[in-house]
């Protein structure tokens, strides 16, 4: 019995041997492309799986401008600025923002603890904590925020160490103030209005009823002239401002940030004092108002009537320890005020204790004696 032949039929042998060199090249190319596609699919599929990412977003830059530090242990939501802002925002897309570094979060002298306490003991201010986003400038500040608050964002830039106390007008201080201005510009570009507050601002009443309507940019003052539109005599303080997101405010923040090149060595506040006269602000029709120290005071110019005060800022003060000491006195003054019956609150017009540590430290910083005279160096 004959065994079946292992050779293919003649017609198949003829077709195989008749393939051209061009056809063979196409087959090899197709096979290589198929292998590459399969390998790439496995790689990207695993990447998307691990990062829980949308494949379309994988190829796009992140929505926030500022990178986060690789060594931080964070929830995925904490790495995306827009996500954090959305979770904290009011119905009209307004958020409250503050910045925090390791020095101000230190349990021994925690400005953060005093800041959050002021919201809790203030009149109808505790609800505003739901809309507060703490911008952490270093890893320890971020972890402190996560232990104490709901909405935290890690804003940590490569090559910049902002963890330590930044003394007034030092390079670290200037770097911090200008990073803040650029960061706030990015918040406006995302479509959010913001109320920015330094963490050494104590909150005693809801400030929103005292803001001006139809105003792009309004800011607290170290000195208030009595006229909210007085550009010349009001001395703005960048530690407390309410800004509405629109084309005018975005252009203003870009201009403010770029103006640092024209005034090297000045911080954002002093540069603002210079550019507030510029025709550029008139050209873009920026609506600007200055906030009265009767409602938004500080150590420079305290709110005199506790029946009116909304916030108090530990400005005109040098040294973290001095700030914390006098802020504790301030909080105790407020607690004492809140225990008074309405009749005494209205008749006595209670006010603050003296904030001596900050006053003395500032005089010494500027070479003044305790009685206010210049000390020869």
Short mmCIF file of C-alpha atoms in Angstrom, two decimals:
data_model
loop_
_atom_site.label_atom_id
_atom_site.label_comp_id
_atom_site.label_asym_id
_atom_site.label_seq_id
_atom_site.Cartn_x
_atom_site.Cartn_y
_atom_site.Cartn_z
CA UNK A 1 0.00 0.00 0.00
CA UNK A 2 1.42 3.34 -1.00
CA UNK A 3 2.03 5.91 1.76
CA UNK A 4 0.43 9.34 1.20
CA UNK A 5 2.85 11.95 -0.05
CA UNK A 6 3.91 14.68 2.48
CA UNK A 7 4.53 17.16 -0.30
CA UNK A 8 1.77 19.71 -0.98
CA UNK A 9 -0.18 19.56 -4.22
CA UNK A 10 1.51 20.98 -7.26
CA UNK A 11 -0.76 24.01 -7.49
CA UNK A 12 0.30 25.16 -3.99
CA UNK A 13 3.95 24.52 -4.75
CA UNK A 14 3.69 26.60 -7.89
CA UNK A 15 1.95 29.53 -6.12
CA UNK A 16 4.48 29.58 -3.28
CA UNK A 17 7.45 29.61 -5.57
CA UNK A 18 5.86 32.34 -7.66
CA UNK A 19 5.82 35.02 -4.85
CA UNK A 20 7.73 38.10 -5.90
CA UNK A 21 10.38 39.82 -3.82
CA UNK A 22 7.99 42.78 -3.31
CA UNK A 23 5.27 40.47 -1.96
CA UNK A 24 7.71 38.83 0.44
CA UNK A 25 8.79 42.29 1.71
CA UNK A 26 5.17 43.27 2.36
CA UNK A 27 4.52 40.06 4.29
CA UNK A 28 7.58 40.63 6.49
CA UNK A 29 6.60 44.27 7.09
CA UNK A 30 3.05 43.31 8.04
CA UNK A 31 4.31 40.67 10.46
CA UNK A 32 6.71 43.12 12.12
CA UNK A 33 4.01 45.77 12.48
CA UNK A 34 1.63 43.22 13.95
CA UNK A 35 4.23 42.19 16.55
CA UNK A 36 5.01 45.81 17.44
CA UNK A 37 1.32 46.68 17.80
CA UNK A 38 0.71 43.70 20.04
CA UNK A 39 3.69 44.52 22.25
CA UNK A 40 2.67 48.22 22.50
CA UNK A 41 -0.89 47.30 23.38
CA UNK A 42 0.32 45.14 26.27
CA UNK A 43 2.56 47.94 27.59
CA UNK A 44 -0.07 50.71 27.40
CA UNK A 45 -2.85 48.47 28.65
CA UNK A 46 -0.83 47.74 31.77
CA UNK A 47 0.05 51.42 32.22
CA UNK A 48 -3.59 52.47 32.03
CA UNK A 49 -4.52 49.68 34.39
CA UNK A 50 -1.97 50.71 37.02
CA UNK A 51 -2.74 54.41 36.83
CA UNK A 52 -6.48 54.09 36.35
CA UNK A 53 -6.14 56.61 33.53
CA UNK A 54 -8.28 57.51 30.59
CA UNK A 55 -6.34 56.43 27.43
CA UNK A 56 -7.07 59.75 25.73
CA UNK A 57 -5.78 61.75 28.68
CA UNK A 58 -2.62 59.67 28.83
CA UNK A 59 -1.19 61.48 25.83
CA UNK A 60 -2.21 64.96 27.03
CA UNK A 61 -0.38 67.22 29.50
CA UNK A 62 -1.87 67.38 33.02
CA UNK A 63 -4.53 70.01 33.61
CA UNK A 64 -2.58 71.71 36.38
CA UNK A 65 0.52 73.78 35.75
CA UNK A 66 2.62 72.71 38.70
CA UNK A 67 4.25 69.29 39.21
CA UNK A 68 3.96 67.26 42.38
CA UNK A 69 6.87 65.57 44.11
CA UNK A 70 7.35 61.90 43.22
CA UNK A 71 8.10 60.91 46.82
CA UNK A 72 4.76 62.14 48.16
CA UNK A 73 2.25 59.52 49.24
CA UNK A 74 -0.98 61.02 47.96
CA UNK A 75 -4.43 60.04 46.82
CA UNK A 76 -4.80 60.34 43.06
CA UNK A 77 -7.21 63.26 43.46
CA UNK A 78 -4.58 65.27 45.35
CA UNK A 79 -2.34 65.37 42.28
CA UNK A 80 -4.85 67.19 40.10
CA UNK A 81 -5.57 70.81 40.93
CA UNK A 82 -8.81 70.97 38.99
CA UNK A 83 -10.19 67.94 40.84
CA UNK A 84 -9.40 69.45 44.25
CA UNK A 85 -10.90 72.82 43.30
CA UNK A 86 -14.06 71.22 41.95
CA UNK A 87 -14.62 69.26 45.16
CA UNK A 88 -14.18 72.38 47.33
CA UNK A 89 -15.92 75.00 45.22
CA UNK A 90 -19.10 76.87 46.03
CA UNK A 91 -22.00 76.77 43.52
CA UNK A 92 -20.60 79.87 41.77
CA UNK A 93 -17.14 78.28 41.33
CA UNK A 94 -15.57 80.18 44.23
CA UNK A 95 -12.89 78.61 46.44
CA UNK A 96 -10.96 79.79 49.49
CA UNK A 97 -7.19 79.21 49.18
CA UNK A 98 -4.26 79.37 51.55
CA UNK A 99 -0.65 78.18 51.40
CA UNK A 100 1.20 76.15 54.02
CA UNK A 101 4.78 75.03 54.51
CA UNK A 102 6.48 72.81 57.09
CA UNK A 103 7.44 75.73 59.34
CA UNK A 104 3.86 76.98 59.64
CA UNK A 105 2.54 73.44 60.20
CA UNK A 106 5.04 72.65 63.00
CA UNK A 107 3.04 71.36 66.01
CA UNK A 108 5.22 73.43 68.36
CA UNK A 109 4.24 76.72 66.69
CA UNK A 110 1.37 75.73 64.43
CA UNK A 111 -0.08 78.63 62.53
CA UNK A 112 -2.27 76.04 60.79
CA UNK A 113 -3.92 75.02 64.06
CA UNK A 114 -4.71 78.64 64.95
CA UNK A 115 -5.98 79.33 61.44
CA UNK A 116 -8.42 76.39 61.49
CA UNK A 117 -9.46 77.16 65.05
CA UNK A 118 -10.47 80.68 64.04
CA UNK A 119 -12.94 79.25 61.51
CA UNK A 120 -14.41 76.98 64.17
CA UNK A 121 -14.93 79.68 66.80
CA UNK A 122 -15.86 82.48 64.40
CA UNK A 123 -19.44 83.60 63.87
CA UNK A 124 -20.92 81.46 61.05
CA UNK A 125 -17.48 80.68 59.61
CA UNK A 126 -17.12 76.95 60.29
CA UNK A 127 -19.21 76.15 57.18
CA UNK A 128 -16.59 77.91 55.05
CA UNK A 129 -14.05 75.17 55.85
CA UNK A 130 -15.91 73.04 53.29
CA UNK A 131 -14.64 75.41 50.61
CA UNK A 132 -11.06 75.87 51.87
CA UNK A 133 -8.18 74.37 49.86
CA UNK A 134 -4.79 74.24 51.58
CA UNK A 135 -1.91 74.44 49.10
CA UNK A 136 1.00 72.50 50.65
CA UNK A 137 4.46 73.70 49.60
CA UNK A 138 6.37 70.66 50.85
CA UNK A 139 5.85 67.03 51.85
CA UNK A 140 5.50 67.54 55.62
CA UNK A 141 3.04 70.39 55.12
CA UNK A 142 0.99 68.14 52.85
CA UNK A 143 0.87 65.35 55.43
CA UNK A 144 -0.08 67.88 58.14
CA UNK A 145 -2.88 69.14 55.92
CA UNK A 146 -4.20 65.63 55.31
CA UNK A 147 -4.38 65.00 59.06
CA UNK A 148 -6.27 68.22 59.77
CA UNK A 149 -8.35 69.08 56.70
CA UNK A 150 -10.29 67.63 53.77
CA UNK A 151 -9.12 69.58 50.72
CA UNK A 152 -5.33 69.55 50.23
CA UNK A 153 -3.20 70.05 47.13
CA UNK A 154 0.53 69.33 46.86
CA UNK A 155 2.24 72.22 45.07
CA UNK A 156 5.89 71.21 45.16
CA UNK A 157 8.23 72.61 42.52
CA UNK A 158 11.55 71.13 41.49
CA UNK A 159 14.58 73.04 42.71
CA UNK A 160 12.66 75.13 45.26
CA UNK A 161 12.73 74.35 48.99
CA UNK A 162 9.88 76.31 50.59
CA UNK A 163 9.62 74.22 53.75
CA UNK A 164 11.39 76.56 56.17
CA UNK A 165 10.30 79.86 57.65
CA UNK A 166 10.81 82.51 54.97
CA UNK A 167 11.97 85.71 56.64
CA UNK A 168 10.67 88.98 55.24
CA UNK A 169 12.41 90.06 51.99
CA UNK A 170 14.88 87.14 51.91
CA UNK A 171 15.31 85.30 48.57
CA UNK A 172 13.13 82.43 49.86
CA UNK A 173 10.41 84.91 50.84
CA UNK A 174 10.48 86.59 47.42
CA UNK A 175 10.45 83.23 45.64
CA UNK A 176 7.42 82.14 47.65
CA UNK A 177 5.44 85.32 46.95
CA UNK A 178 6.02 85.14 43.19
CA UNK A 179 5.24 81.44 42.97
CA UNK A 180 1.98 82.26 44.71
CA UNK A 181 1.06 84.91 42.13
CA UNK A 182 1.72 82.52 39.25
CA UNK A 183 -0.22 79.76 40.97
CA UNK A 184 -3.24 82.01 41.51
CA UNK A 185 -3.17 82.93 37.84
CA UNK A 186 -3.53 79.23 36.99
CA UNK A 187 -6.58 78.98 39.29
CA UNK A 188 -8.23 81.86 37.43
CA UNK A 189 -7.47 80.21 34.11
CA UNK A 190 -9.28 77.08 35.30
CA UNK A 191 -12.39 79.23 35.74
CA UNK A 192 -12.45 79.55 39.53
CA UNK A 193 -12.95 82.71 41.56
CA UNK A 194 -10.81 82.65 44.66
CA UNK A 195 -10.52 84.26 48.04
CA UNK A 196 -6.84 83.98 48.90
CA UNK A 197 -5.91 84.24 52.56
CA UNK A 198 -2.57 83.86 54.30
CA UNK A 199 -2.71 81.23 57.05
CA UNK A 200 -1.88 83.91 59.64
CA UNK A 201 -5.22 85.60 58.91
CA UNK A 202 -7.79 84.78 61.59
CA UNK A 203 -11.40 84.42 60.40
CA UNK A 204 -14.09 85.71 62.80
CA UNK A 205 -17.04 86.45 60.47
CA UNK A 206 -18.09 85.51 56.96
CA UNK A 207 -16.34 88.10 54.74
CA UNK A 208 -18.36 87.52 51.57
CA UNK A 209 -21.22 89.94 52.44
CA UNK A 210 -18.64 92.74 52.63
CA UNK A 211 -17.15 92.29 49.16
CA UNK A 212 -18.01 94.70 46.39
CA UNK A 213 -20.21 93.39 43.54
CA UNK A 214 -19.04 93.62 39.92
CA UNK A 215 -15.42 93.99 41.01
CA UNK A 216 -12.61 91.96 39.42
CA UNK A 217 -9.97 92.39 42.11
CA UNK A 218 -10.36 93.50 45.73
CA UNK A 219 -7.64 93.38 48.33
CA UNK A 220 -7.05 94.08 52.02
CA UNK A 221 -4.73 96.86 53.15
CA UNK A 222 -1.91 97.49 55.60
CA UNK A 223 -3.26 101.04 55.63
CA UNK A 224 -6.74 102.03 54.45
CA UNK A 225 -7.40 105.65 53.48
CA UNK A 226 -11.16 105.49 53.98
CA UNK A 227 -11.92 105.37 50.24
CA UNK A 228 -12.17 101.96 48.53
CA UNK A 229 -11.25 103.40 45.11
CA UNK A 230 -8.26 105.45 46.33
CA UNK A 231 -5.40 103.94 44.32
CA UNK A 232 -2.81 106.42 45.55
CA UNK A 233 -3.20 106.31 49.35
CA UNK A 234 -4.34 102.74 50.06
CA UNK A 235 -1.49 100.32 50.78
CA UNK A 236 -2.59 96.84 49.63
CA UNK A 237 -1.56 93.62 51.36
CA UNK A 238 -1.32 90.48 49.22
CA UNK A 239 -2.24 88.22 52.14
CA UNK A 240 -5.99 88.63 51.61
CA UNK A 241 -7.72 89.16 48.27
CA UNK A 242 -10.90 88.21 46.46
CA UNK A 243 -10.61 87.81 42.68
CA UNK A 244 -13.21 86.88 40.08
CA UNK A 245 -12.15 84.72 37.15
CA UNK A 246 -12.48 86.56 33.84
CA UNK A 247 -10.30 87.76 30.98
CA UNK A 248 -9.43 91.00 32.81
CA UNK A 249 -8.23 89.35 36.03
CA UNK A 250 -6.22 86.71 34.14
CA UNK A 251 -4.44 89.38 32.09
CA UNK A 252 -3.83 91.36 35.27
CA UNK A 253 -2.17 88.43 37.05
CA UNK A 254 0.01 87.75 34.02
CA UNK A 255 1.03 91.41 33.97
CA UNK A 256 1.65 91.45 37.72
CA UNK A 257 3.86 88.36 37.51
CA UNK A 258 5.86 89.63 34.52
CA UNK A 259 6.37 93.00 36.27
CA UNK A 260 8.72 91.36 38.77
CA UNK A 261 11.41 91.70 36.09
CA UNK A 262 10.97 95.49 36.12
CA UNK A 263 11.31 95.68 39.90
CA UNK A 264 13.95 93.12 40.92
CA UNK A 265 14.26 92.55 44.64
CA UNK A 266 10.69 93.65 45.41
CA UNK A 267 7.96 91.33 46.61
CA UNK A 268 4.52 91.05 45.00
CA UNK A 269 2.96 93.62 47.33
CA UNK A 270 5.46 96.37 46.53
CA UNK A 271 5.30 95.61 42.81
CA UNK A 272 1.50 95.91 43.00
CA UNK A 273 1.92 99.30 44.66
CA UNK A 274 3.97 100.36 41.63
CA UNK A 275 1.86 98.91 38.84
CA UNK A 276 -1.50 100.00 40.29
CA UNK A 277 -0.92 103.32 38.47
CA UNK A 278 -0.08 101.70 35.11
CA UNK A 279 -2.19 102.50 32.09
CA UNK A 280 -2.36 98.76 31.34
CA UNK A 281 -4.91 98.33 34.15
CA UNK A 282 -7.00 101.10 32.61
CA UNK A 283 -6.64 99.58 29.14
CA UNK A 284 -8.02 96.20 30.26
CA UNK A 285 -10.71 97.97 32.35
CA UNK A 286 -9.79 96.13 35.54
CA UNK A 287 -12.26 96.92 38.33
CA UNK A 288 -10.23 97.19 41.55
CA UNK A 289 -11.33 98.04 45.11
CA UNK A 290 -9.51 98.21 48.45
CA UNK A 291 -11.04 96.62 51.55
CA UNK A 292 -11.60 98.60 54.73
CA UNK A 293 -9.55 97.70 57.80
CA UNK A 294 -12.75 98.16 59.83
CA UNK A 295 -13.72 94.71 58.54
CA UNK A 296 -10.40 93.34 57.29
CA UNK A 297 -7.77 94.47 59.77
CA UNK A 298 -4.37 93.38 61.00
CA UNK A 299 -1.55 94.24 63.35
CA UNK A 300 -0.61 97.15 61.06
CA UNK A 301 -4.04 98.72 61.42
CA UNK A 302 -6.38 96.68 63.68
CA UNK A 303 -10.13 96.48 63.24
CA UNK A 304 -11.22 98.53 66.23
CA UNK A 305 -14.73 97.19 66.67
CA UNK A 306 -15.22 93.48 67.37
CA UNK A 307 -18.86 93.89 66.39
CA UNK A 308 -17.71 94.47 62.79
CA UNK A 309 -14.46 92.58 62.32
CA UNK A 310 -14.37 89.75 59.75
CA UNK A 311 -10.65 88.94 59.58
CA UNK A 312 -7.45 89.97 61.34
CA UNK A 313 -4.01 89.49 59.79
CA UNK A 314 -0.72 89.04 61.64
CA UNK A 315 0.97 91.53 59.30
CA UNK A 316 3.58 94.06 60.47
CA UNK A 317 5.17 91.21 62.42
CA UNK A 318 8.59 89.57 62.15
CA UNK A 319 9.29 86.03 63.40
CA UNK A 320 7.06 82.98 63.54
CA UNK A 321 7.19 82.75 67.34
CA UNK A 322 6.02 86.35 67.70
CA UNK A 323 3.13 85.75 65.30
CA UNK A 324 1.95 82.65 67.14
CA UNK A 325 2.22 84.36 70.55
CA UNK A 326 0.12 87.36 69.52
CA UNK A 327 -2.36 85.33 67.47
CA UNK A 328 -3.13 83.25 70.55
CA UNK A 329 -3.91 86.45 72.44
CA UNK A 330 -6.16 87.51 69.56
CA UNK A 331 -8.10 84.24 69.61
CA UNK A 332 -8.56 84.53 73.37
CA UNK A 333 -9.86 88.08 72.95
CA UNK A 334 -12.42 86.77 70.48
CA UNK A 335 -13.48 83.93 72.79
CA UNK A 336 -13.97 86.45 75.61
CA UNK A 337 -16.02 88.66 73.29
CA UNK A 338 -18.26 85.76 72.23
CA UNK A 339 -19.18 85.04 75.86
CA UNK A 340 -20.47 88.59 76.42
CA UNK A 341 -24.23 89.19 76.42
CA UNK A 342 -25.51 91.23 73.43
CA UNK A 343 -26.07 94.33 75.59
CA UNK A 344 -22.39 94.50 76.60
CA UNK A 345 -21.18 93.78 73.07
CA UNK A 346 -23.11 96.79 71.80
CA UNK A 347 -22.51 99.22 74.66
CA UNK A 348 -18.84 98.63 75.41
CA UNK A 349 -17.59 98.20 71.82
CA UNK A 350 -14.94 95.68 72.97
CA UNK A 351 -11.61 95.72 71.18
CA UNK A 352 -8.28 93.88 71.18
CA UNK A 353 -5.48 93.50 73.68
CA UNK A 354 -2.09 94.92 72.77
CA UNK A 355 -0.03 92.72 70.44
CA UNK A 356 3.32 93.63 71.97
CA UNK A 357 5.57 90.86 70.65
CA UNK A 358 4.92 91.70 67.02
CA UNK A 359 5.15 95.45 67.58
CA UNK A 360 8.51 95.20 69.36
CA UNK A 361 9.91 92.70 66.86
CA UNK A 362 9.01 94.95 63.92
CA UNK A 363 10.66 98.00 65.51
CA UNK A 364 13.84 96.05 66.14
CA UNK A 365 13.78 94.63 62.62
CA UNK A 366 13.83 98.16 61.19
CA UNK A 367 16.43 99.37 63.68
CA UNK A 368 14.04 101.30 65.92
CA UNK A 369 14.25 101.46 69.70
CA UNK A 370 11.31 100.35 71.81
CA UNK A 371 10.11 103.97 72.06
CA UNK A 372 10.08 104.32 68.25
CA UNK A 373 13.32 106.27 67.65
CA UNK A 374 15.94 105.21 65.13
CA UNK A 375 18.86 103.21 66.56
CA UNK A 376 22.25 103.98 65.04
CA UNK A 377 23.89 100.87 63.56
#
